[in-house]
């Protein structure tokens, strides 16, 4: 099958092959070294060249001595025509530079590609990277050409700070191109001095050992880790002294804090001198950032809280003053007071947190419930009541059923029935409240629990939620099958079809068939009442 390539070429029907088939043929020929040179040339001349096929061809030539000398000639012919994929030019130029050590051919292919792809940043970057490597190879002799390329690039992509950063990243990969590196850093500092991104980038290269002295405009490399850290910290602090717009200065504060955290997580923090310096730096930076109202990430305050030498709660109080809508910060502060048995401060902070968080305050309620249940059970009922009437459904829909559960354990079923009547009238209606009350009624013996009581609960819950909830109808029918009367089952099913939204009616029908199978067909050998347990009716 793989010889189709040669057969079609000889029959002049080569044009019917797809790009994928051509690539497959090249791969086969590369593996078994059976392609004729003139056939290969014709193939590349007749069809669009793509990066994959060209890469395979170059690899094929590199692995076969017979073709190595012909590869560059082939590329020279091939690169004179237009290629829609700029990667083709990059592949050819890189091969000439890396494998053939031919910088002139590499430059030629880049120049050819840029004639057709004038806005392709990747082409420009790869061309620049080749010049950086060549500058290293020539020990700086090709600096004028590299500088010219660099100057043209920053002029073409003027004000593109990210592109400038990428050029810098390319240049600092190699050590013997210091003058080029220095020029790139100098231009970056002078042109983007009022950008917080520039100060962050400068701090990062200082941290990596590339120290730029703004006074002398010179760049040097320093391997000493503590020197790198100090230069990095100083750079952030110098940037914060610049006349940056307030929003940009706040961003720089957060870059600074993130970098401090990153450094403090390093394994090198085990050294006492570094640890002591960074602890002092952290306290100063976080405090100044807070004073400037520049910390807007809750995780920054939490980190500060966990690592400060100052009062834990003092930092948290500062945090909730600035970031008032973060549940985690309020929870940390309340937990601190409760763990210190400062109930009064805990409740005071809870109330402030609830006012700030409103509908998001449920975790604070649950925190206080857990604490009060173990320490001040007498306060718990009042707390549940306040939560049940709290004017946000996100809280009261949870608190009401929990209050009911607490009541049945501590006050008994009779008081709980009275409480249920009170709680069910609070808006919005709470399905879980009904389900909880039904479950407790079902646990009572038949002398206390009456059929009509539970049936009324099901009637109410179906009226309230039956338009959109198949489950409440299913539970109601199941109850009648198990404890009530099968005569009512069909009526309840008919009522469900009238009440449910049209899109849910098919689902209800399927559910009803399952219930019939469960309670009727499976119990067909039982008594005429289907073995149903009957609960005494109300007197």
Short mmCIF file of C-alpha atoms in Angstrom, two decimals:
data_model
loop_
_atom_site.label_atom_id
_atom_site.label_comp_id
_atom_site.label_asym_id
_atom_site.label_seq_id
_atom_site.Cartn_x
_atom_site.Cartn_y
_atom_site.Cartn_z
CA UNK A 1 0.00 0.00 0.00
CA UNK A 2 2.83 2.42 0.80
CA UNK A 3 4.18 2.17 -2.77
CA UNK A 4 1.06 3.99 -4.01
CA UNK A 5 3.09 7.21 -3.78
CA UNK A 6 5.59 6.14 -6.45
CA UNK A 7 2.99 4.42 -8.62
CA UNK A 8 0.74 7.50 -8.73
CA UNK A 9 3.66 9.76 -9.46
CA UNK A 10 4.77 7.63 -12.43
CA UNK A 11 1.21 7.54 -13.76
CA UNK A 12 0.97 11.36 -13.43
CA UNK A 13 -2.03 10.91 -11.12
CA UNK A 14 -0.14 12.25 -8.09
CA UNK A 15 -2.58 15.13 -7.70
CA UNK A 16 -5.35 12.91 -6.33
CA UNK A 17 -3.43 12.16 -3.12
CA UNK A 18 -4.47 13.92 0.06
CA UNK A 19 -2.03 15.79 2.31
CA UNK A 20 -2.35 13.04 4.92
CA UNK A 21 -1.52 10.36 2.37
CA UNK A 22 1.54 12.31 1.23
CA UNK A 23 2.78 12.63 4.80
CA UNK A 24 2.25 8.90 5.29
CA UNK A 25 4.28 8.15 2.16
CA UNK A 26 7.12 10.42 3.26
CA UNK A 27 7.21 8.70 6.62
CA UNK A 28 7.39 5.30 4.91
CA UNK A 29 10.14 6.39 2.53
CA UNK A 30 12.02 7.95 5.44
CA UNK A 31 11.86 4.66 7.32
CA UNK A 32 12.96 2.41 4.45
CA UNK A 33 15.14 4.84 2.42
CA UNK A 34 13.55 3.97 -0.94
CA UNK A 35 12.49 7.37 -2.33
CA UNK A 36 14.28 8.64 -5.42
CA UNK A 37 15.69 12.14 -5.15
CA UNK A 38 13.99 13.55 -8.26
CA UNK A 39 10.66 12.10 -7.15
CA UNK A 40 11.03 13.78 -3.76
CA UNK A 41 11.83 17.15 -5.35
CA UNK A 42 8.82 16.87 -7.63
CA UNK A 43 6.55 16.05 -4.72
CA UNK A 44 7.58 19.17 -2.77
CA UNK A 45 7.30 21.36 -5.87
CA UNK A 46 3.82 20.15 -6.75
CA UNK A 47 2.21 20.25 -3.30
CA UNK A 48 1.96 22.77 -0.43
CA UNK A 49 4.68 22.14 2.13
CA UNK A 50 3.67 21.81 5.76
CA UNK A 51 5.81 21.78 8.87
CA UNK A 52 5.28 18.07 9.60
CA UNK A 53 6.24 16.86 6.13
CA UNK A 54 9.26 19.18 6.01
CA UNK A 55 10.39 18.07 9.48
CA UNK A 56 10.08 14.44 8.44
CA UNK A 57 12.09 15.16 5.32
CA UNK A 58 14.86 16.90 7.28
CA UNK A 59 15.01 14.04 9.76
CA UNK A 60 15.13 11.59 6.88
CA UNK A 61 18.08 13.43 5.32
CA UNK A 62 19.88 13.72 8.66
CA UNK A 63 19.66 9.98 9.20
CA UNK A 64 20.80 9.05 5.69
CA UNK A 65 24.27 10.10 4.62
CA UNK A 66 23.32 9.89 0.94
CA UNK A 67 20.92 12.81 1.30
CA UNK A 68 22.65 15.02 3.88
CA UNK A 69 24.56 17.09 1.34
CA UNK A 70 21.48 17.48 -0.86
CA UNK A 71 19.17 18.69 1.92
CA UNK A 72 20.37 22.31 1.94
CA UNK A 73 20.15 22.52 -1.84
CA UNK A 74 16.63 21.21 -1.67
CA UNK A 75 15.68 23.75 1.01
CA UNK A 76 17.22 26.56 -0.99
CA UNK A 77 14.99 25.70 -3.96
CA UNK A 78 11.97 25.05 -1.77
CA UNK A 79 12.13 28.25 0.28
CA UNK A 80 11.98 30.51 -2.78
CA UNK A 81 8.26 29.79 -3.20
CA UNK A 82 5.44 31.02 -0.99
CA UNK A 83 4.37 28.86 1.97
CA UNK A 84 1.19 29.69 3.83
CA UNK A 85 2.46 28.16 7.08
CA UNK A 86 5.15 30.37 8.69
CA UNK A 87 6.35 27.34 10.64
CA UNK A 88 7.85 26.02 7.40
CA UNK A 89 10.29 28.94 7.31
CA UNK A 90 11.13 28.48 11.00
CA UNK A 91 11.78 24.76 10.49
CA UNK A 92 14.06 25.35 7.51
CA UNK A 93 15.97 28.23 9.15
CA UNK A 94 16.44 26.34 12.39
CA UNK A 95 17.80 23.32 10.52
CA UNK A 96 20.30 25.46 8.64
CA UNK A 97 21.50 27.11 11.84
CA UNK A 98 21.47 24.16 14.22
CA UNK A 99 22.50 21.32 11.91
CA UNK A 100 24.42 23.02 9.12
CA UNK A 101 25.87 25.92 11.14
CA UNK A 102 24.87 28.21 8.28
CA UNK A 103 23.68 31.52 9.72
CA UNK A 104 23.38 33.15 6.28
CA UNK A 105 20.93 30.54 4.99
CA UNK A 106 18.95 30.77 8.21
CA UNK A 107 18.73 34.56 7.84
CA UNK A 108 17.69 34.16 4.22
CA UNK A 109 14.81 31.83 5.13
CA UNK A 110 13.61 34.11 7.89
CA UNK A 111 13.73 37.09 5.55
CA UNK A 112 11.80 35.15 2.92
CA UNK A 113 9.14 34.15 5.43
CA UNK A 114 8.75 37.69 6.75
CA UNK A 115 8.08 38.96 3.23
CA UNK A 116 4.85 36.97 3.28
CA UNK A 117 4.06 36.93 7.02
CA UNK A 118 4.87 40.47 8.11
CA UNK A 119 2.84 40.33 11.33
CA UNK A 120 3.87 36.88 12.56
CA UNK A 121 5.45 37.47 15.97
CA UNK A 122 6.70 33.92 16.19
CA UNK A 123 8.76 34.34 13.04
CA UNK A 124 10.35 37.50 14.43
CA UNK A 125 11.02 35.88 17.80
CA UNK A 126 12.63 32.77 16.32
CA UNK A 127 14.76 34.94 14.05
CA UNK A 128 15.87 36.96 17.10
CA UNK A 129 16.60 33.78 19.07
CA UNK A 130 18.86 32.50 16.27
CA UNK A 131 20.75 35.82 16.35
CA UNK A 132 21.13 35.56 20.16
CA UNK A 133 22.59 32.06 19.79
CA UNK A 134 24.88 33.22 17.00
CA UNK A 135 26.03 36.10 19.19
CA UNK A 136 26.99 33.54 21.85
CA UNK A 137 28.85 31.41 19.27
CA UNK A 138 30.81 34.36 17.95
CA UNK A 139 31.65 35.62 21.47
CA UNK A 140 29.93 38.93 20.74
CA UNK A 141 31.34 39.55 17.26
CA UNK A 142 27.87 39.64 15.68
CA UNK A 143 26.52 42.19 18.18
CA UNK A 144 25.83 44.92 15.55
CA UNK A 145 23.54 42.57 13.61
CA UNK A 146 21.78 41.32 16.75
CA UNK A 147 21.30 44.89 17.96
CA UNK A 148 19.90 45.96 14.61
CA UNK A 149 17.42 43.09 14.68
CA UNK A 150 16.43 44.01 18.24
CA UNK A 151 16.00 47.71 17.42
CA UNK A 152 13.81 46.90 14.43
CA UNK A 153 11.66 44.63 16.57
CA UNK A 154 10.94 47.11 19.36
CA UNK A 155 10.17 49.75 16.74
CA UNK A 156 7.79 47.44 14.86
CA UNK A 157 6.04 46.33 18.06
CA UNK A 158 6.23 49.66 19.83
CA UNK A 159 4.48 49.85 23.24
CA UNK A 160 4.03 46.07 23.30
CA UNK A 161 5.43 45.42 26.77
CA UNK A 162 4.75 41.68 26.72
CA UNK A 163 6.70 41.33 23.46
CA UNK A 164 9.57 43.24 25.05
CA UNK A 165 9.49 40.78 27.96
CA UNK A 166 9.71 37.83 25.58
CA UNK A 167 12.74 39.34 23.86
CA UNK A 168 14.36 39.72 27.26
CA UNK A 169 13.57 36.12 28.17
CA UNK A 170 15.26 34.97 24.96
CA UNK A 171 18.34 37.08 25.62
CA UNK A 172 18.94 36.10 29.25
CA UNK A 173 19.03 32.39 28.42
CA UNK A 174 22.70 32.73 27.39
CA UNK A 175 25.56 34.17 29.39
CA UNK A 176 27.89 35.64 26.74
CA UNK A 177 25.44 38.21 25.38
CA UNK A 178 25.59 40.63 28.32
CA UNK A 179 25.69 43.82 26.24
CA UNK A 180 22.53 42.85 24.35
CA UNK A 181 20.84 41.92 27.61
CA UNK A 182 21.83 45.25 29.13
CA UNK A 183 20.35 47.19 26.22
CA UNK A 184 17.07 45.30 26.42
CA UNK A 185 16.75 45.87 30.18
CA UNK A 186 17.77 49.53 29.89
CA UNK A 187 15.13 50.15 27.21
CA UNK A 188 12.52 48.28 29.25
CA UNK A 189 13.18 50.40 32.36
CA UNK A 190 13.26 53.71 30.49
CA UNK A 191 10.22 53.08 28.32
CA UNK A 192 7.89 51.31 30.74
CA UNK A 193 8.86 52.98 34.00
CA UNK A 194 5.24 53.82 34.78
CA UNK A 195 4.01 50.25 34.35
CA UNK A 196 3.60 47.94 37.32
CA UNK A 197 4.31 45.02 34.97
CA UNK A 198 7.77 46.41 34.24
CA UNK A 199 8.65 46.64 37.95
CA UNK A 200 7.43 43.10 38.50
CA UNK A 201 9.54 41.86 35.57
CA UNK A 202 12.59 43.76 36.77
CA UNK A 203 12.16 42.35 40.29
CA UNK A 204 11.92 38.83 38.88
CA UNK A 205 15.12 39.06 36.83
CA UNK A 206 16.86 40.53 39.90
CA UNK A 207 15.65 37.54 41.87
CA UNK A 208 17.17 35.30 39.18
CA UNK A 209 20.54 37.01 39.61
CA UNK A 210 20.51 39.56 36.77
CA UNK A 211 21.12 42.81 38.64
CA UNK A 212 20.49 46.04 36.75
CA UNK A 213 21.99 49.20 38.29
CA UNK A 214 19.85 52.14 37.27
CA UNK A 215 22.52 54.67 38.23
CA UNK A 216 25.16 53.23 35.90
CA UNK A 217 22.71 51.51 33.52
CA UNK A 218 24.82 48.38 33.69
CA UNK A 219 23.80 44.76 34.11
CA UNK A 220 25.72 42.16 36.06
CA UNK A 221 25.11 38.64 37.33
CA UNK A 222 25.17 37.85 41.05
CA UNK A 223 24.96 34.25 42.26
CA UNK A 224 24.49 35.13 45.94
CA UNK A 225 20.95 34.14 46.93
CA UNK A 226 20.51 36.69 49.73
CA UNK A 227 21.75 39.46 47.41
CA UNK A 228 19.21 38.37 44.79
CA UNK A 229 16.40 38.49 47.34
CA UNK A 230 17.42 41.91 48.63
CA UNK A 231 17.67 43.34 45.12
CA UNK A 232 14.29 41.84 44.27
CA UNK A 233 12.66 43.38 47.37
CA UNK A 234 14.31 46.75 46.75
CA UNK A 235 13.02 46.77 43.17
CA UNK A 236 9.41 46.33 44.27
CA UNK A 237 9.83 49.06 46.88
CA UNK A 238 11.45 51.40 44.34
CA UNK A 239 8.55 50.80 41.98
CA UNK A 240 6.04 51.60 44.71
CA UNK A 241 7.72 54.99 45.16
CA UNK A 242 7.06 55.82 41.51
CA UNK A 243 4.14 58.02 40.54
CA UNK A 244 1.95 55.16 39.35
CA UNK A 245 -1.85 55.48 39.04
CA UNK A 246 -3.50 54.20 42.23
CA UNK A 247 -5.00 51.11 40.55
CA UNK A 248 -1.64 50.15 39.07
CA UNK A 249 0.15 50.74 42.37
CA UNK A 250 -2.32 48.41 44.10
CA UNK A 251 -1.54 45.74 41.50
CA UNK A 252 2.18 46.18 42.17
CA UNK A 253 1.56 45.76 45.92
CA UNK A 254 -0.13 42.45 45.19
CA UNK A 255 2.68 41.34 42.86
CA UNK A 256 5.08 42.19 45.69
CA UNK A 257 3.11 40.23 48.28
CA UNK A 258 2.79 37.22 45.97
CA UNK A 259 6.55 37.21 45.44
CA UNK A 260 7.22 37.46 49.18
CA UNK A 261 5.00 34.42 49.75
CA UNK A 262 6.79 32.55 46.95
CA UNK A 263 10.20 33.29 48.46
CA UNK A 264 9.10 32.32 51.98
CA UNK A 265 7.93 28.93 50.68
CA UNK A 266 11.40 28.18 49.29
CA UNK A 267 13.49 25.42 50.87
CA UNK A 268 16.25 28.01 51.35
CA UNK A 269 14.17 29.67 54.07
CA UNK A 270 15.67 27.10 56.44
CA UNK A 271 18.69 29.38 56.74
CA UNK A 272 18.32 31.63 59.75
CA UNK A 273 19.65 34.79 58.07
CA UNK A 274 17.26 34.50 55.12
CA UNK A 275 14.31 33.55 57.34
CA UNK A 276 14.89 36.50 59.67
CA UNK A 277 15.17 38.95 56.77
CA UNK A 278 12.04 37.63 55.05
CA UNK A 279 9.98 37.65 58.27
CA UNK A 280 10.83 41.30 58.78
CA UNK A 281 10.14 42.05 55.11
CA UNK A 282 6.80 40.26 55.23
CA UNK A 283 5.57 42.17 58.28
CA UNK A 284 6.61 45.51 56.79
CA UNK A 285 5.20 44.82 53.33
CA UNK A 286 1.85 43.46 54.52
CA UNK A 287 1.38 46.29 57.02
CA UNK A 288 2.21 48.99 54.45
CA UNK A 289 0.00 47.34 51.84
CA UNK A 290 -2.85 47.26 54.35
CA UNK A 291 -2.27 50.91 55.29
CA UNK A 292 -2.47 51.78 51.59
CA UNK A 293 -5.72 49.74 51.25
CA UNK A 294 -3.96 47.68 48.59
CA UNK A 295 -4.68 44.15 49.84
CA UNK A 296 -7.81 42.91 48.17
CA UNK A 297 -7.22 39.14 48.22
CA UNK A 298 -8.53 37.30 51.26
CA UNK A 299 -5.78 34.66 50.90
CA UNK A 300 -3.18 37.36 51.45
CA UNK A 301 -4.71 38.31 54.78
CA UNK A 302 -5.05 34.64 55.72
CA UNK A 303 -1.39 34.05 54.90
CA UNK A 304 -0.42 37.08 56.96
CA UNK A 305 -2.56 35.81 59.83
CA UNK A 306 -0.90 32.41 59.84
CA UNK A 307 2.65 33.76 59.65
CA UNK A 308 2.61 36.95 61.68
CA UNK A 309 4.47 37.44 64.93
CA UNK A 310 1.80 39.93 65.98
CA UNK A 311 -1.64 39.17 67.38
CA UNK A 312 -3.53 36.69 65.23
CA UNK A 313 -6.86 38.42 65.77
CA UNK A 314 -5.44 41.91 65.13
CA UNK A 315 -4.65 40.99 61.53
CA UNK A 316 -8.07 39.39 61.08
CA UNK A 317 -9.83 42.48 62.39
CA UNK A 318 -7.91 44.53 59.84
CA UNK A 319 -8.87 42.03 57.16
CA UNK A 320 -12.65 42.17 57.74
CA UNK A 321 -12.51 45.95 57.81
CA UNK A 322 -11.13 45.90 54.26
CA UNK A 323 -12.71 42.77 52.75
CA UNK A 324 -16.14 42.73 54.35
CA UNK A 325 -17.81 40.13 52.16
CA UNK A 326 -15.45 37.18 52.62
CA UNK A 327 -16.92 34.30 54.64
CA UNK A 328 -13.56 32.70 55.33
CA UNK A 329 -12.11 35.77 57.03
CA UNK A 330 -15.15 36.23 59.30
CA UNK A 331 -15.08 32.51 60.13
CA UNK A 332 -11.41 32.66 61.10
CA UNK A 333 -12.02 35.65 63.37
CA UNK A 334 -15.11 34.18 65.05
CA UNK A 335 -13.33 30.85 65.55
CA UNK A 336 -10.42 32.65 67.18
CA UNK A 337 -12.72 34.30 69.75
CA UNK A 338 -14.68 31.12 70.41
CA UNK A 339 -11.52 29.08 70.87
CA UNK A 340 -10.41 31.70 73.37
CA UNK A 341 -13.80 31.35 75.17
CA UNK A 342 -14.57 34.98 74.38
CA UNK A 343 -18.26 34.38 73.67
CA UNK A 344 -19.21 38.04 73.90
CA UNK A 345 -16.62 39.04 71.28
CA UNK A 346 -17.55 35.98 69.21
CA UNK A 347 -21.23 36.95 69.11
CA UNK A 348 -20.39 40.60 68.49
CA UNK A 349 -18.18 39.58 65.53
CA UNK A 350 -20.85 37.14 64.34
CA UNK A 351 -23.45 39.92 64.26
CA UNK A 352 -21.09 42.21 62.35
CA UNK A 353 -20.30 39.39 59.92
CA UNK A 354 -23.97 38.60 59.34
CA UNK A 355 -24.70 42.25 58.62
CA UNK A 356 -21.86 42.32 56.09
CA UNK A 357 -22.45 38.95 54.45
CA UNK A 358 -26.27 38.87 54.48
CA UNK A 359 -27.35 35.98 52.22
CA UNK A 360 -23.83 34.46 52.33
CA UNK A 361 -23.74 34.26 56.13
CA UNK A 362 -24.96 30.66 56.61
CA UNK A 363 -21.48 29.30 57.52
CA UNK A 364 -21.33 31.81 60.40
CA UNK A 365 -24.70 30.61 61.75
CA UNK A 366 -23.54 27.01 61.56
CA UNK A 367 -20.30 27.90 63.32
CA UNK A 368 -22.15 29.44 66.26
CA UNK A 369 -24.67 26.57 66.43
CA UNK A 370 -21.89 24.02 66.76
CA UNK A 371 -20.21 26.04 69.50
CA UNK A 372 -23.38 26.80 71.47
CA UNK A 373 -24.58 23.19 71.30
CA UNK A 374 -21.47 22.12 73.21
CA UNK A 375 -21.11 25.06 75.58
CA UNK A 376 -24.32 27.11 75.99
CA UNK A 377 -27.32 24.92 75.06
CA UNK A 378 -29.76 27.37 76.69
CA UNK A 379 -28.84 30.04 74.13
CA UNK A 380 -29.32 27.66 71.23
CA UNK A 381 -33.12 27.93 70.99
CA UNK A 382 -32.97 31.72 70.76
CA UNK A 383 -30.26 31.42 68.12
CA UNK A 384 -32.34 28.97 66.04
CA UNK A 385 -35.34 31.27 66.27
CA UNK A 386 -33.36 34.26 65.01
CA UNK A 387 -31.99 32.19 62.15
CA UNK A 388 -35.46 30.96 61.22
CA UNK A 389 -36.71 34.54 60.87
CA UNK A 390 -33.55 35.84 59.19
CA UNK A 391 -34.81 37.67 56.07
CA UNK A 392 -32.69 35.72 53.55
CA UNK A 393 -33.92 32.35 52.25
CA UNK A 394 -30.33 31.09 51.87
CA UNK A 395 -30.24 31.05 55.67
CA UNK A 396 -33.80 30.56 56.94
CA UNK A 397 -34.59 27.64 54.60
CA UNK A 398 -31.77 25.75 56.34
CA UNK A 399 -32.36 26.99 59.85
CA UNK A 400 -36.08 26.16 60.08
CA UNK A 401 -35.77 22.37 59.55
CA UNK A 402 -32.74 22.29 61.86
CA UNK A 403 -34.73 24.14 64.52
CA UNK A 404 -37.50 21.55 64.15
CA UNK A 405 -35.00 18.70 64.52
CA UNK A 406 -33.55 20.30 67.64
CA UNK A 407 -37.03 20.84 69.10
CA UNK A 408 -38.19 17.23 68.75
CA UNK A 409 -35.11 16.05 70.63
CA UNK A 410 -35.25 18.62 73.42
CA UNK A 411 -38.95 19.55 73.72
CA UNK A 412 -40.86 16.52 72.41
CA UNK A 413 -43.41 16.01 69.63
CA UNK A 414 -46.23 18.10 71.08
CA UNK A 415 -44.14 21.29 71.31
CA UNK A 416 -42.61 20.50 67.93
CA UNK A 417 -46.08 20.38 66.31
CA UNK A 418 -46.78 23.85 67.64
CA UNK A 419 -43.39 25.06 66.41
CA UNK A 420 -44.07 23.60 62.97
CA UNK A 421 -47.31 25.57 62.66
CA UNK A 422 -45.34 28.73 63.41
CA UNK A 423 -42.41 27.99 61.10
CA UNK A 424 -44.42 26.92 58.07
CA UNK A 425 -45.95 30.38 57.76
CA UNK A 426 -42.56 32.03 57.31
CA UNK A 427 -41.87 32.89 53.67
CA UNK A 428 -40.68 31.36 51.45
CA UNK A 429 -42.29 27.98 52.02
CA UNK A 430 -39.81 25.29 52.98
CA UNK A 431 -40.19 21.81 51.52
CA UNK A 432 -37.63 20.31 53.87
CA UNK A 433 -39.62 21.60 56.85
CA UNK A 434 -42.66 19.57 55.74
CA UNK A 435 -40.62 16.46 54.97
CA UNK A 436 -38.92 16.68 58.38
CA UNK A 437 -42.25 17.01 60.19
CA UNK A 438 -43.73 14.07 58.27
CA UNK A 439 -40.74 11.90 59.15
CA UNK A 440 -41.22 12.64 62.87
CA UNK A 441 -44.95 11.98 62.70
CA UNK A 442 -44.29 8.61 61.09
CA UNK A 443 -42.01 7.61 63.97
CA UNK A 444 -44.81 8.12 66.52
CA UNK A 445 -46.91 5.14 67.56
CA UNK A 446 -50.46 4.86 66.19
CA UNK A 447 -51.98 6.04 69.41
CA UNK A 448 -50.47 9.45 68.85
CA UNK A 449 -50.07 9.73 65.09
CA UNK A 450 -53.29 10.06 63.13
CA UNK A 451 -53.80 9.39 59.47
CA UNK A 452 -55.44 12.72 58.72
CA UNK A 453 -52.54 14.62 60.31
CA UNK A 454 -49.95 13.14 57.96
CA UNK A 455 -52.31 13.23 54.99
CA UNK A 456 -52.86 16.94 55.62
CA UNK A 457 -49.09 17.50 55.64
CA UNK A 458 -48.75 15.71 52.30
CA UNK A 459 -51.68 17.69 50.92
CA UNK A 460 -50.00 20.95 51.90
CA UNK A 461 -46.59 20.02 50.54
CA UNK A 462 -48.09 18.86 47.23
CA UNK A 463 -50.04 22.10 46.89
CA UNK A 464 -46.93 24.14 47.62
CA UNK A 465 -44.37 22.28 45.50
CA UNK A 466 -46.38 19.96 43.26
CA UNK A 467 -46.06 22.01 40.10
CA UNK A 468 -42.38 21.29 39.65
CA UNK A 469 -41.60 18.35 41.94
CA UNK A 470 -42.51 14.76 41.05
CA UNK A 471 -40.94 13.59 44.29
CA UNK A 472 -43.59 15.06 46.60
CA UNK A 473 -46.36 13.27 44.66
CA UNK A 474 -44.40 10.03 44.68
CA UNK A 475 -43.91 10.26 48.46
CA UNK A 476 -47.59 10.99 48.98
CA UNK A 477 -48.68 7.98 46.88
CA UNK A 478 -46.12 5.76 48.63
CA UNK A 479 -47.56 6.85 51.99
CA UNK A 480 -51.11 5.90 50.95
CA UNK A 481 -49.93 2.54 49.64
CA UNK A 482 -48.08 1.73 52.85
CA UNK A 483 -50.24 3.27 55.55
CA UNK A 484 -53.41 4.76 54.08
CA UNK A 485 -55.89 3.62 51.45
CA UNK A 486 -55.24 2.32 47.95
CA UNK A 487 -58.56 3.83 46.91
CA UNK A 488 -57.01 7.31 47.14
CA UNK A 489 -53.89 6.44 45.14
CA UNK A 490 -55.47 6.87 41.73
CA UNK A 491 -57.08 10.16 42.75
CA UNK A 492 -53.73 11.49 43.92
CA UNK A 493 -52.12 10.40 40.65
CA UNK A 494 -54.83 12.20 38.63
CA UNK A 495 -54.34 15.32 40.74
CA UNK A 496 -50.59 15.19 40.10
CA UNK A 497 -51.12 15.20 36.32
CA UNK A 498 -53.34 18.26 36.61
CA UNK A 499 -50.89 20.10 38.86
CA UNK A 500 -47.49 19.26 37.34
CA UNK A 501 -46.02 21.27 34.49
CA UNK A 502 -46.61 19.53 31.13
CA UNK A 503 -42.95 18.64 30.66
CA UNK A 504 -43.00 16.59 33.89
CA UNK A 505 -46.16 14.56 33.30
CA UNK A 506 -44.50 11.72 31.37
CA UNK A 507 -42.00 11.37 34.19
CA UNK A 508 -44.85 11.20 36.72
CA UNK A 509 -46.55 8.47 34.70
CA UNK A 510 -43.38 6.38 34.71
CA UNK A 511 -42.98 6.93 38.45
CA UNK A 512 -46.57 5.85 39.08
CA UNK A 513 -46.06 2.66 37.08
CA UNK A 514 -43.00 1.86 39.20
CA UNK A 515 -44.99 2.41 42.41
CA UNK A 516 -47.82 0.17 41.15
CA UNK A 517 -45.31 -2.54 40.36
CA UNK A 518 -43.77 -2.18 43.80
CA UNK A 519 -46.94 -2.17 45.88
CA UNK A 520 -49.59 -3.93 43.81
CA UNK A 521 -48.05 -6.53 41.53
CA UNK A 522 -45.42 -7.62 44.07
CA UNK A 523 -48.11 -7.99 46.74
CA UNK A 524 -50.75 -9.67 44.60
CA UNK A 525 -50.70 -12.82 46.77
CA UNK A 526 -51.40 -10.89 49.97
CA UNK A 527 -54.79 -10.02 51.45
CA UNK A 528 -57.35 -7.99 49.54
CA UNK A 529 -55.93 -4.85 51.13
CA UNK A 530 -52.51 -5.70 49.77
CA UNK A 531 -50.91 -6.27 53.18
CA UNK A 532 -51.08 -2.52 53.84
CA UNK A 533 -50.56 -1.26 57.36
CA UNK A 534 -53.43 1.06 58.28
CA UNK A 535 -52.82 3.94 60.65
CA UNK A 536 -55.71 4.85 62.90
CA UNK A 537 -57.74 7.75 61.61
CA UNK A 538 -58.23 10.91 63.66
CA UNK A 539 -61.14 10.69 66.07
#
